[in-house]
Coordinates of C-alpha atoms in Angstrom, one line a residue:
Chain K
X1 CA 0.1 0.0 -0.4
X2 CA 1.3 4.1 0.3
X3 CA 1.5 3.3 3.8
X4 CA -1.6 6.0 4.1
X5 CA -1.8 7.0 8.3
X6 CA -1.5 10.4 9.4
X7 CA 1.6 11.1 10.4
X8 CA 2.7 11.9 14.0
X9 CA 4.0 15.3 13.3
X10 CA 2.9 18.5 12.4
X11 CA 4.8 19.7 9.3
X12 CA 5.2 22.8 11.8
X13 CA 6.0 20.3 14.0
X14 CA 9.1 18.7 12.4
X15 CA 10.0 22.0 10.7
X16 CA 11.2 23.4 14.5
X17 CA 12.8 19.3 16.1
X18 CA 15.3 19.6 12.6
X19 CA 15.4 23.2 12.8
X20 CA 16.3 22.9 16.2
X21 CA 18.7 19.1 15.5
X22 CA 19.7 20.5 12.2
X23 CA 20.4 23.9 12.1
X24 CA 22.7 24.2 8.6
X25 CA 20.4 22.9 6.6
X26 CA 18.5 26.1 6.9
X27 CA 20.8 26.8 4.2
X28 CA 19.4 24.6 1.6
X29 CA 16.4 26.7 2.1
X30 CA 14.0 24.2 2.6
X31 CA 10.3 24.4 3.9
X32 CA 7.5 21.9 4.1
X33 CA 4.5 22.9 2.1
X34 CA 2.7 19.9 3.0
X35 CA 2.7 17.0 5.2
X36 CA -0.6 14.7 5.5
X37 CA -1.5 11.3 5.2
X38 CA -0.6 10.7 1.8
X39 CA 3.4 12.5 2.1
X40 CA 4.8 16.1 1.4
X41 CA 5.5 18.4 -0.6
X42 CA 9.1 20.6 0.0
X43 CA 10.1 23.8 -1.8
X44 CA 13.3 24.9 -2.1
X45 CA 14.6 28.0 -2.7
X46 CA 17.6 28.7 -5.5
X47 CA 20.5 30.2 -4.5
X48 CA 24.1 31.0 -5.8
X49 CA 25.2 28.3 -3.7
X50 CA 23.0 25.2 -5.5
X51 CA 23.9 27.0 -9.1
X52 CA 26.1 24.9 -12.1
X53 CA 27.3 27.5 -13.9
X54 CA 24.6 28.3 -16.8
X55 CA 22.2 28.2 -14.8
X56 CA 21.6 24.6 -13.9
X57 CA 20.5 23.0 -10.0
X58 CA 23.4 21.3 -9.2
X59 CA 23.6 17.3 -8.3
X60 CA 24.7 17.5 -4.4
X61 CA 21.2 20.4 -4.3
X62 CA 19.1 18.2 -5.9
X63 CA 20.5 15.2 -3.4
X64 CA 19.9 17.9 0.1
X65 CA 16.4 18.0 -1.2
X66 CA 15.2 14.5 -1.7
X67 CA 17.5 13.7 1.5
X68 CA 15.7 15.9 3.6
X69 CA 12.6 15.7 2.2
X70 CA 12.5 11.9 2.8
X71 CA 13.9 12.7 6.0
X72 CA 10.8 15.3 7.5
X73 CA 8.6 12.6 6.1
X74 CA 10.2 9.6 7.6
X75 CA 10.6 11.5 11.2
X76 CA 7.0 12.9 11.0
X77 CA 6.3 9.2 11.1
X78 CA 8.1 7.2 13.7
X79 CA 8.4 9.6 15.5
X80 CA 11.5 12.1 16.9
X81 CA 13.3 9.1 19.4
X82 CA 13.9 7.9 16.8
X83 CA 17.4 8.5 14.8
X84 CA 16.4 7.2 11.3
X85 CA 19.9 7.2 8.9
X86 CA 20.2 7.6 5.2
X87 CA 21.8 3.6 4.1
X88 CA 20.8 3.9 0.3
X89 CA 19.8 6.9 -1.5
X90 CA 19.2 6.7 -5.4
X91 CA 19.2 8.7 -7.7
X92 CA 17.9 10.3 -11.7
X93 CA 18.8 13.3 -13.2
X94 CA 15.9 13.1 -15.5
X95 CA 15.5 17.4 -17.0
X96 CA 17.1 20.2 -16.5
X97 CA 16.0 21.9 -12.9
X98 CA 15.3 26.3 -14.4
X99 CA 15.4 28.6 -11.1
X100 CA 12.6 27.1 -7.4
X101 CA 12.2 23.4 -7.4
X102 CA 9.3 21.3 -5.1
X103 CA 10.1 17.9 -4.3
X104 CA 6.7 15.4 -3.4
X105 CA 7.6 12.0 -1.5
X106 CA 4.8 9.4 -0.3
X107 CA 6.6 6.3 1.9
X108 CA 6.0 3.2 -0.7
X109 CA 7.0 1.3 2.5
X110 CA 7.5 1.8 6.6
X111 CA 8.2 -1.1 8.3
X112 CA 10.1 -1.7 11.6
X113 CA 13.1 -1.2 10.5
X114 CA 13.7 0.2 7.2
X115 CA 11.2 2.5 5.7
X116 CA 11.2 3.4 1.8
X117 CA 10.6 6.5 0.1
X118 CA 10.4 8.1 -3.4
X119 CA 10.9 11.9 -3.6
X120 CA 9.8 13.3 -7.5
X121 CA 10.8 16.9 -7.9
X122 CA 9.8 19.0 -10.0
X123 CA 10.1 23.0 -10.9
X124 CA 7.7 25.2 -9.5
X125 CA 7.1 26.2 -12.5
X126 CA 6.7 23.8 -14.9
X127 CA 5.9 20.9 -15.5
X128 CA 9.1 19.5 -15.9
X129 CA 10.5 16.2 -13.8
X130 CA 14.1 17.2 -13.1
X131 CA 14.7 14.5 -10.5
X132 CA 13.4 11.5 -8.9
X133 CA 15.1 9.2 -6.2
X134 CA 14.2 6.8 -3.5
X135 CA 15.1 7.4 -0.7
X136 CA 16.0 4.2 2.4
X137 CA 16.4 4.7 6.3
X138 CA 17.2 2.4 8.4
X139 CA 14.9 2.9 12.3
X140 CA 16.8 1.3 14.4
X141 CA 14.6 0.3 17.8
X142 CA 13.6 2.2 20.9
X143 CA 15.9 2.7 22.9
Chain H
X1 CA 6.6 15.8 -17.6
X2 CA 4.8 12.9 -17.0
X3 CA 6.2 12.2 -21.1
X4 CA 1.9 12.6 -22.0
X5 CA 1.4 11.2 -25.7
X6 CA -0.2 8.3 -27.4
X7 CA 2.3 5.5 -28.0
X8 CA 3.3 4.8 -31.5
X9 CA 2.6 1.1 -30.7
X10 CA -0.6 -1.2 -29.6
X11 CA -0.2 -3.0 -26.0
X12 CA -1.5 -6.4 -29.1
X13 CA 1.3 -4.1 -31.9
X14 CA 4.4 -4.4 -28.8
X15 CA 3.3 -7.5 -27.3
X16 CA 2.9 -9.7 -31.4
X17 CA 6.7 -7.5 -31.6
X18 CA 7.8 -8.7 -28.1
X19 CA 6.8 -11.9 -28.4
X20 CA 8.3 -12.5 -32.3
X21 CA 11.9 -11.1 -31.5
X22 CA 12.2 -13.0 -27.7
X23 CA 10.3 -15.6 -27.8
X24 CA 11.4 -17.3 -24.4
X25 CA 10.2 -14.4 -22.3
X26 CA 6.8 -15.4 -23.6
X27 CA 8.0 -18.1 -19.6
X28 CA 7.7 -15.5 -17.4
X29 CA 4.0 -15.5 -17.7
X30 CA 3.8 -11.3 -18.4
X31 CA 0.8 -9.8 -20.4
X32 CA -0.2 -5.9 -21.4
X33 CA -3.3 -5.6 -19.8
X34 CA -3.2 -1.6 -20.8
X35 CA -1.1 0.9 -22.9
X36 CA -1.8 4.2 -22.8
X37 CA -0.8 7.4 -23.1
X38 CA -0.5 7.7 -18.9
X39 CA 1.9 4.4 -18.6
X40 CA 1.8 0.8 -19.2
X41 CA 0.0 -1.7 -16.7
X42 CA 1.5 -5.6 -17.2
X43 CA 0.6 -8.5 -15.1
X44 CA 2.6 -12.1 -14.3
X45 CA 1.2 -15.3 -13.5
X46 CA 2.9 -16.8 -10.5
X47 CA 3.8 -20.7 -11.0
X48 CA 6.4 -23.8 -9.9
X49 CA 9.3 -21.2 -11.3
X50 CA 9.1 -18.0 -10.2
X51 CA 9.2 -19.0 -6.1
X52 CA 11.3 -19.5 -3.2
X53 CA 10.7 -21.8 -0.2
X54 CA 7.3 -20.5 1.7
X55 CA 5.6 -19.7 -1.3
X56 CA 6.6 -15.9 -1.4
X57 CA 8.1 -14.8 -5.6
X58 CA 11.7 -14.5 -5.9
X59 CA 14.0 -11.5 -6.4
X60 CA 14.9 -12.2 -10.2
X61 CA 11.2 -13.0 -11.2
X62 CA 10.3 -9.6 -10.1
X63 CA 13.2 -8.1 -11.8
X64 CA 11.8 -9.5 -14.9
X65 CA 8.7 -8.6 -14.3
X66 CA 9.6 -5.0 -14.4
X67 CA 12.5 -5.1 -17.4
X68 CA 9.6 -6.3 -20.1
X69 CA 7.3 -3.9 -18.3
X70 CA 9.7 -0.7 -19.4
X71 CA 10.9 -2.3 -22.8
X72 CA 7.4 -2.9 -23.2
X73 CA 6.4 0.5 -22.8
X74 CA 9.7 2.7 -23.6
X75 CA 9.6 -0.3 -27.7
X76 CA 5.7 1.5 -28.0
X77 CA 6.8 5.1 -27.5
X78 CA 10.3 4.8 -29.9
X79 CA 9.0 2.0 -31.9
X80 CA 10.3 -0.9 -33.1
X81 CA 13.4 0.5 -35.6
X82 CA 14.7 1.7 -32.1
X83 CA 16.8 -1.4 -30.3
X84 CA 16.9 0.5 -26.9
X85 CA 19.5 -1.8 -24.3
X86 CA 18.7 -1.1 -20.3
X87 CA 22.1 0.9 -19.0
X88 CA 21.2 0.7 -15.7
X89 CA 18.4 -0.3 -12.8
X90 CA 17.6 0.3 -8.8
X91 CA 15.1 -1.6 -7.9
X92 CA 13.6 -2.3 -3.8
X93 CA 11.6 -5.3 -2.0
X94 CA 9.5 -4.0 0.0
X95 CA 6.3 -6.3 0.8
X96 CA 6.0 -10.2 0.6
X97 CA 5.1 -10.6 -3.1
X98 CA 2.0 -13.3 -3.4
X99 CA 0.0 -14.6 -5.6
X100 CA 0.3 -13.4 -9.2
X101 CA 1.5 -9.6 -9.6
X102 CA 0.3 -6.7 -11.8
X103 CA 3.5 -3.8 -12.9
X104 CA 2.3 -0.2 -13.6
X105 CA 4.9 1.5 -15.2
X106 CA 4.7 4.9 -17.0
X107 CA 8.1 7.6 -18.3
X108 CA 9.1 9.9 -15.7
X109 CA 11.6 10.7 -18.6
X110 CA 11.4 9.8 -22.6
X111 CA 14.6 11.6 -24.1
X112 CA 17.0 11.6 -28.4
X113 CA 18.9 9.5 -26.0
X114 CA 17.9 8.0 -22.6
X115 CA 14.4 7.0 -21.5
X116 CA 13.9 6.9 -17.8
X117 CA 10.8 4.9 -16.5
X118 CA 9.4 4.3 -12.9
X119 CA 8.0 0.7 -12.2
X120 CA 5.3 0.1 -9.3
X121 CA 4.5 -3.9 -8.1
X122 CA 1.5 -4.5 -6.5
X123 CA 0.0 -7.6 -5.7
X124 CA -3.4 -8.0 -7.9
X125 CA -5.2 -8.6 -4.7
X126 CA -4.6 -6.1 -1.9
X127 CA -3.3 -3.1 -1.5
X128 CA 0.8 -3.7 -0.8
X129 CA 4.0 -2.5 -3.1
X130 CA 5.5 -5.0 -3.0
X131 CA 8.3 -3.7 -5.5
X132 CA 9.8 -0.3 -6.7
X133 CA 12.6 0.2 -9.6
X134 CA 13.7 3.1 -11.8
X135 CA 14.9 0.8 -15.2
X136 CA 16.9 3.2 -17.8
X137 CA 17.4 3.2 -21.2
X138 CA 19.8 3.3 -24.2
X139 CA 18.4 4.5 -27.2
X140 CA 20.9 4.3 -29.8
X141 CA 20.9 6.9 -32.9
X142 CA 18.5 5.2 -36.0
X143 CA 20.0 4.0 -38.6
Chain C
X1 CA 37.0 -2.4 6.2
X2 CA 36.2 -4.8 3.2
X3 CA 35.1 -7.3 5.9
X4 CA 37.4 -10.3 6.6
X5 CA 37.2 -12.7 8.8
X6 CA 36.5 -16.2 7.7
X7 CA 33.2 -17.0 7.0
X8 CA 31.3 -19.7 8.9
X9 CA 30.1 -21.9 6.7
X10 CA 32.9 -23.6 3.3
X11 CA 31.9 -23.2 -0.3
X12 CA 30.1 -27.1 -0.3
X13 CA 28.6 -26.4 3.1
X14 CA 26.7 -22.9 2.0
X15 CA 26.4 -24.8 -2.3
X16 CA 24.9 -28.2 0.0
X17 CA 22.5 -25.7 2.3
X18 CA 21.4 -23.2 -0.9
X19 CA 20.2 -26.3 -3.4
X20 CA 18.7 -28.4 -0.3
X21 CA 16.3 -24.8 0.4
X22 CA 16.1 -23.6 -2.8
X23 CA 16.8 -26.0 -5.8
X24 CA 15.0 -24.5 -8.5
X25 CA 18.2 -22.5 -8.7
X26 CA 19.6 -25.5 -10.8
X27 CA 18.9 -23.7 -13.4
X28 CA 20.5 -21.4 -12.7
X29 CA 23.5 -23.4 -13.2
X30 CA 25.5 -21.2 -10.6
X31 CA 29.0 -23.2 -8.9
X32 CA 31.0 -21.8 -5.9
X33 CA 34.5 -21.0 -7.8
X34 CA 35.5 -19.9 -4.9
X35 CA 35.0 -18.8 -1.4
X36 CA 37.7 -17.0 1.5
X37 CA 38.0 -13.2 4.0
X38 CA 38.6 -11.6 0.1
X39 CA 34.7 -12.4 -1.0
X40 CA 33.3 -15.3 -3.2
X41 CA 33.7 -16.3 -7.3
X42 CA 30.8 -17.5 -8.4
X43 CA 30.3 -18.3 -12.9
X44 CA 27.1 -19.1 -14.3
X45 CA 27.2 -21.3 -17.4
X46 CA 25.2 -19.7 -19.6
X47 CA 22.1 -22.0 -21.5
X48 CA 19.8 -21.3 -24.3
X49 CA 17.2 -20.5 -20.9
X50 CA 19.8 -17.3 -20.4
X51 CA 20.4 -16.1 -24.1
X52 CA 18.6 -12.8 -25.7
X53 CA 17.8 -12.2 -29.4
X54 CA 22.3 -11.3 -30.8
X55 CA 23.6 -14.3 -28.4
X56 CA 23.4 -11.9 -25.4
X57 CA 23.2 -12.9 -21.7
X58 CA 20.0 -11.2 -20.4
X59 CA 19.8 -9.0 -18.2
X60 CA 17.2 -10.9 -16.1
X61 CA 19.9 -13.1 -16.1
X62 CA 22.5 -11.3 -14.9
X63 CA 20.6 -9.9 -12.1
X64 CA 20.1 -13.5 -11.0
X65 CA 23.9 -14.4 -11.1
X66 CA 24.5 -11.4 -8.8
X67 CA 21.5 -12.7 -6.3
X68 CA 22.8 -15.5 -5.6
X69 CA 26.5 -14.2 -5.2
X70 CA 25.6 -12.0 -3.0
X71 CA 23.0 -14.5 -1.1
X72 CA 25.6 -17.1 -1.1
X73 CA 28.6 -14.3 0.2
X74 CA 25.8 -13.4 3.2
X75 CA 24.8 -16.5 3.9
X76 CA 28.7 -17.9 4.7
X77 CA 29.0 -15.2 7.0
X78 CA 26.4 -15.1 9.1
X79 CA 24.5 -18.0 8.8
X80 CA 22.2 -20.2 7.7
X81 CA 19.5 -19.6 10.7
X82 CA 19.5 -15.8 9.8
X83 CA 16.8 -16.0 7.1
X84 CA 18.3 -12.6 4.7
X85 CA 16.3 -11.1 2.3
X86 CA 17.4 -9.0 0.0
X87 CA 15.7 -5.2 0.0
X88 CA 17.7 -3.1 -2.9
X89 CA 19.7 -4.2 -5.7
X90 CA 20.8 -1.4 -8.0
X91 CA 23.0 -2.7 -11.9
X92 CA 25.1 -1.3 -13.9
X93 CA 24.8 -3.0 -17.8
X94 CA 28.2 -2.1 -18.7
X95 CA 29.0 -4.1 -21.8
X96 CA 27.7 -6.8 -23.5
X97 CA 28.4 -10.3 -22.1
X98 CA 29.0 -13.1 -24.2
X99 CA 29.8 -16.7 -23.5
X100 CA 30.4 -18.2 -20.1
X101 CA 30.2 -15.2 -16.3
X102 CA 31.9 -15.0 -13.0
X103 CA 30.9 -12.5 -10.8
X104 CA 33.7 -11.5 -8.2
X105 CA 31.7 -10.1 -4.8
X106 CA 32.5 -8.8 -1.8
X107 CA 31.1 -7.6 1.4
X108 CA 31.3 -3.7 2.2
X109 CA 29.1 -4.0 5.0
X110 CA 28.1 -6.3 7.2
X111 CA 26.4 -5.8 10.1
X112 CA 24.0 -6.8 12.3
X113 CA 21.1 -5.3 10.4
X114 CA 22.1 -5.5 7.0
X115 CA 24.8 -7.1 5.0
X116 CA 25.4 -5.1 1.1
X117 CA 28.0 -6.6 -1.0
X118 CA 29.0 -5.0 -4.3
X119 CA 29.5 -7.6 -7.0
X120 CA 31.8 -7.4 -10.3
X121 CA 30.6 -10.1 -13.3
X122 CA 33.3 -10.8 -16.6
X123 CA 32.8 -12.2 -19.4
X124 CA 35.2 -16.0 -18.4
X125 CA 36.7 -15.4 -21.7
X126 CA 38.3 -11.8 -21.8
X127 CA 38.5 -8.8 -19.0
X128 CA 35.5 -6.7 -20.2
X129 CA 33.0 -6.0 -16.3
X130 CA 30.2 -6.8 -18.4
X131 CA 27.4 -5.7 -14.4
X132 CA 29.1 -4.2 -11.7
X133 CA 26.1 -4.2 -8.8
X134 CA 24.8 -3.5 -4.6
X135 CA 23.0 -6.1 -2.8
X136 CA 21.8 -5.0 0.1
X137 CA 20.5 -7.4 2.5
X138 CA 18.6 -7.0 5.6
X139 CA 19.2 -9.1 8.9
X140 CA 16.1 -10.4 10.8
X141 CA 16.9 -10.5 15.3
X142 CA 17.9 -14.3 15.3
X143 CA 15.4 -16.3 17.4
Chain O
X1 CA 37.8 -4.6 -18.6
X2 CA 39.0 -1.8 -16.5
X3 CA 39.6 0.9 -18.1
X4 CA 42.6 1.9 -18.2
X5 CA 44.7 3.9 -20.7
X6 CA 46.4 7.2 -19.6
X7 CA 44.1 10.3 -18.8
X8 CA 44.1 13.1 -21.5
X9 CA 44.3 16.3 -18.4
X10 CA 47.0 15.1 -15.5
X11 CA 45.4 15.9 -11.9
X12 CA 46.4 19.4 -12.1
X13 CA 45.8 20.2 -15.8
X14 CA 41.9 19.2 -14.8
X15 CA 41.7 20.2 -11.2
X16 CA 42.8 23.9 -12.9
X17 CA 39.7 23.2 -15.1
X18 CA 37.1 22.2 -13.0
X19 CA 37.9 25.5 -10.1
X20 CA 37.6 28.1 -13.9
X21 CA 34.2 27.2 -14.9
X22 CA 32.9 25.5 -11.1
X23 CA 34.4 27.7 -8.3
X24 CA 31.9 27.2 -5.9
X25 CA 33.0 23.9 -5.7
X26 CA 36.4 24.7 -3.5
X27 CA 33.9 25.2 -1.2
X28 CA 33.5 21.2 -1.0
X29 CA 37.6 21.1 0.3
X30 CA 37.9 18.6 -2.1
X31 CA 42.0 18.2 -3.8
X32 CA 42.7 15.5 -6.0
X33 CA 45.7 13.3 -4.6
X34 CA 45.6 10.5 -7.6
X35 CA 45.3 10.4 -10.8
X36 CA 46.1 7.9 -12.9
X37 CA 45.5 4.8 -16.0
X38 CA 44.2 2.9 -12.3
X39 CA 41.2 6.4 -11.4
X40 CA 41.8 8.7 -9.2
X41 CA 41.8 9.4 -5.4
X42 CA 39.8 13.2 -4.2
X43 CA 41.0 14.0 -0.4
X44 CA 38.1 16.4 1.3
X45 CA 38.5 18.5 3.9
X46 CA 36.2 17.7 6.4
X47 CA 34.4 21.4 7.9
X48 CA 31.7 23.0 10.1
X49 CA 29.6 22.2 7.0
X50 CA 29.7 19.3 6.5
X51 CA 29.3 17.6 9.8
X52 CA 25.4 16.7 11.5
X53 CA 24.8 16.9 15.2
X54 CA 27.0 13.7 16.9
X55 CA 30.3 14.9 14.4
X56 CA 29.0 12.2 11.4
X57 CA 29.8 14.1 7.9
X58 CA 26.5 14.2 6.0
X59 CA 25.2 12.8 3.4
X60 CA 24.6 15.4 1.3
X61 CA 28.8 16.3 2.0
X62 CA 29.5 12.2 0.5
X63 CA 27.4 12.6 -2.5
X64 CA 29.2 15.8 -3.1
X65 CA 32.6 14.5 -3.1
X66 CA 31.1 11.5 -5.1
X67 CA 29.8 13.6 -7.7
X68 CA 33.5 16.1 -8.1
X69 CA 35.1 12.4 -7.9
X70 CA 33.6 11.4 -10.7
X71 CA 33.0 15.0 -12.6
X72 CA 36.9 14.9 -12.7
X73 CA 37.3 11.2 -13.3
X74 CA 35.2 11.0 -16.6
X75 CA 36.4 15.0 -18.1
X76 CA 40.4 13.7 -17.1
X77 CA 39.8 11.0 -19.6
X78 CA 37.3 12.1 -21.7
X79 CA 38.7 16.1 -22.4
X80 CA 37.2 19.6 -21.7
X81 CA 35.3 19.2 -24.9
X82 CA 32.7 17.1 -23.7
X83 CA 30.1 18.0 -21.3
X84 CA 29.5 15.8 -19.5
X85 CA 26.4 15.0 -17.7
X86 CA 25.3 13.4 -14.3
X87 CA 21.8 11.1 -15.5
X88 CA 22.5 7.8 -12.7
X89 CA 24.2 8.1 -8.7
X90 CA 23.5 4.9 -6.3
X91 CA 25.0 5.3 -2.9
X92 CA 25.5 3.2 -0.1
X93 CA 25.5 4.3 3.4
X94 CA 27.7 1.7 5.2
X95 CA 29.5 3.3 8.1
X96 CA 29.8 6.6 10.2
X97 CA 32.4 9.1 8.8
X98 CA 34.7 10.4 11.4
X99 CA 37.0 12.8 9.9
X100 CA 38.6 13.8 6.5
X101 CA 37.3 11.4 3.4
X102 CA 39.0 10.0 0.8
X103 CA 37.3 9.3 -2.2
X104 CA 39.5 6.2 -4.8
X105 CA 37.2 6.6 -7.9
X106 CA 38.1 4.6 -11.2
X107 CA 36.0 3.2 -15.1
X108 CA 34.5 0.3 -15.5
X109 CA 33.2 1.8 -18.3
X110 CA 33.9 4.8 -20.9
X111 CA 31.7 4.8 -23.9
X112 CA 30.8 7.0 -26.3
X113 CA 27.5 7.7 -24.8
X114 CA 28.4 6.6 -21.5
X115 CA 30.5 6.6 -18.7
X116 CA 30.1 4.9 -15.1
X117 CA 32.1 5.8 -12.8
X118 CA 31.8 3.4 -9.1
X119 CA 33.3 5.7 -6.5
X120 CA 34.8 3.6 -2.6
X121 CA 34.6 6.2 0.4
X122 CA 36.8 6.3 3.7
X123 CA 38.1 7.3 6.1
X124 CA 41.2 8.7 5.5
X125 CA 42.4 7.4 8.9
X126 CA 41.6 3.9 9.3
X127 CA 40.2 1.5 7.3
X128 CA 37.1 1.7 6.6
X129 CA 34.9 2.3 4.2
X130 CA 32.2 4.7 4.5
X131 CA 30.3 4.9 1.1
X132 CA 30.3 2.8 -2.1
X133 CA 28.8 4.6 -5.4
X134 CA 28.5 4.7 -9.2
X135 CA 28.2 7.1 -10.8
X136 CA 26.3 7.4 -14.8
X137 CA 27.2 10.0 -16.7
X138 CA 25.8 11.0 -20.4
X139 CA 28.7 12.3 -22.7
X140 CA 27.0 14.3 -25.3
X141 CA 28.1 14.1 -29.0
X142 CA 31.8 16.8 -30.1
X143 CA 30.1 19.6 -32.0

């Protein structure tokens, strides 16, 4: 199934938590636009630090967006006690990005030990899918 | 974008073509259930040759379903002259499969040189997603 | 590190175990050529069932070789009680295979919960690497 | 095969070129330690901007190291005219990194249209492999 229970944390709660434990992530310019039982939408305001010559967004910047989107989604569903760690990311770069980006993520598996998210990154303006990723997290046993 | 033009070949045409050039694939028990501008649905009738102890479907059998689904989708969109070859597959095994399977595939990129498909495999009965894959094809120049 | 303790099972032991629990795998024509602290080498005799038009080896056949190679390697290092399950495979198809194949696998991680293998598939004759894969297994807690 | 001709550009040449076309990459603190027919070694000096709470190196920082290592390796082998673009990265995070990192990359395919690199990231001190990646580049036709 698509995992489809309501998340344990709201977009505001998970945002506040991540900014507290991981303040450097502010530099990525991410913002939770939607978080519900269907998944999450996270926007990224593109700045100079994200660009490559020619004005395209760098691969590492798109990876960082996929990574924070999956982390926010997993965290909001498993709760802040669980220190989930990324174990695998497979990312396909599909079309040249331009301007601000939005990532849509959904949980395609939420198990006791592993969670897997599928992430689609689009330009905020325009239909093009610029990147697609799957992100796997290992969820340690609760202490 | 989601690639969304009508395919160049119908489900019947692409099935006939694949069975002609690649008769061994019959053993996989695949059948095109739907092929349109939104993508493709391909079912796989599970037989003894696909099973593992405990009645679960083998990883190679699910890989073969993802592979044939992506091949049928790419072929129907680029035409039979183009001898597309698989260059990368990343597959996540999510939940234990049981019984016949159905794969839903869509083109997330259709370029001149590369095509990328996203594949979701479910049990025919029940909602569980049992596997998710991305499949990349290299499309040689037309001769 | 490269995991480098001696395996818990020999090539003969792990072969006998896999043929017992999973007799269908015989069809793949695999054979353990080497198993030691450095990793494993598994050959695959190519038969009609593995071929595509033009005499190339099918993607699913190479996937099956990568899968059985990783399974044999993990099993020999964690022991037969642990029912490891594949969670992710990423495979790159590099060069056109011809004739019998040999897969070299090594453990790049052996944790309590996850094991990751890197697999290189070559033609038995010739230097070409025909496929490269990483295979992740989830290792359930011992009962 | 392992691609094994001498690169077209030296470590100094490829470093100067990348710093010229892509000055922001300086922030990653990368340095070519070795570049020859066997592959490349690139170190990354870890700074505050790479860290996560607990002193571990962030996933995006390791991705950036894998990405620049593969880019330097491909560029040095295909030459500066070819504007290679990353099409797929699959990365496995294996062990918790600590301190400065070194990435060893080698070309496992160098074709006319695609190049594939295998990257192993280790701590500069200690044997642990902290991440493993495969990186695929599409190489446009020369103009």
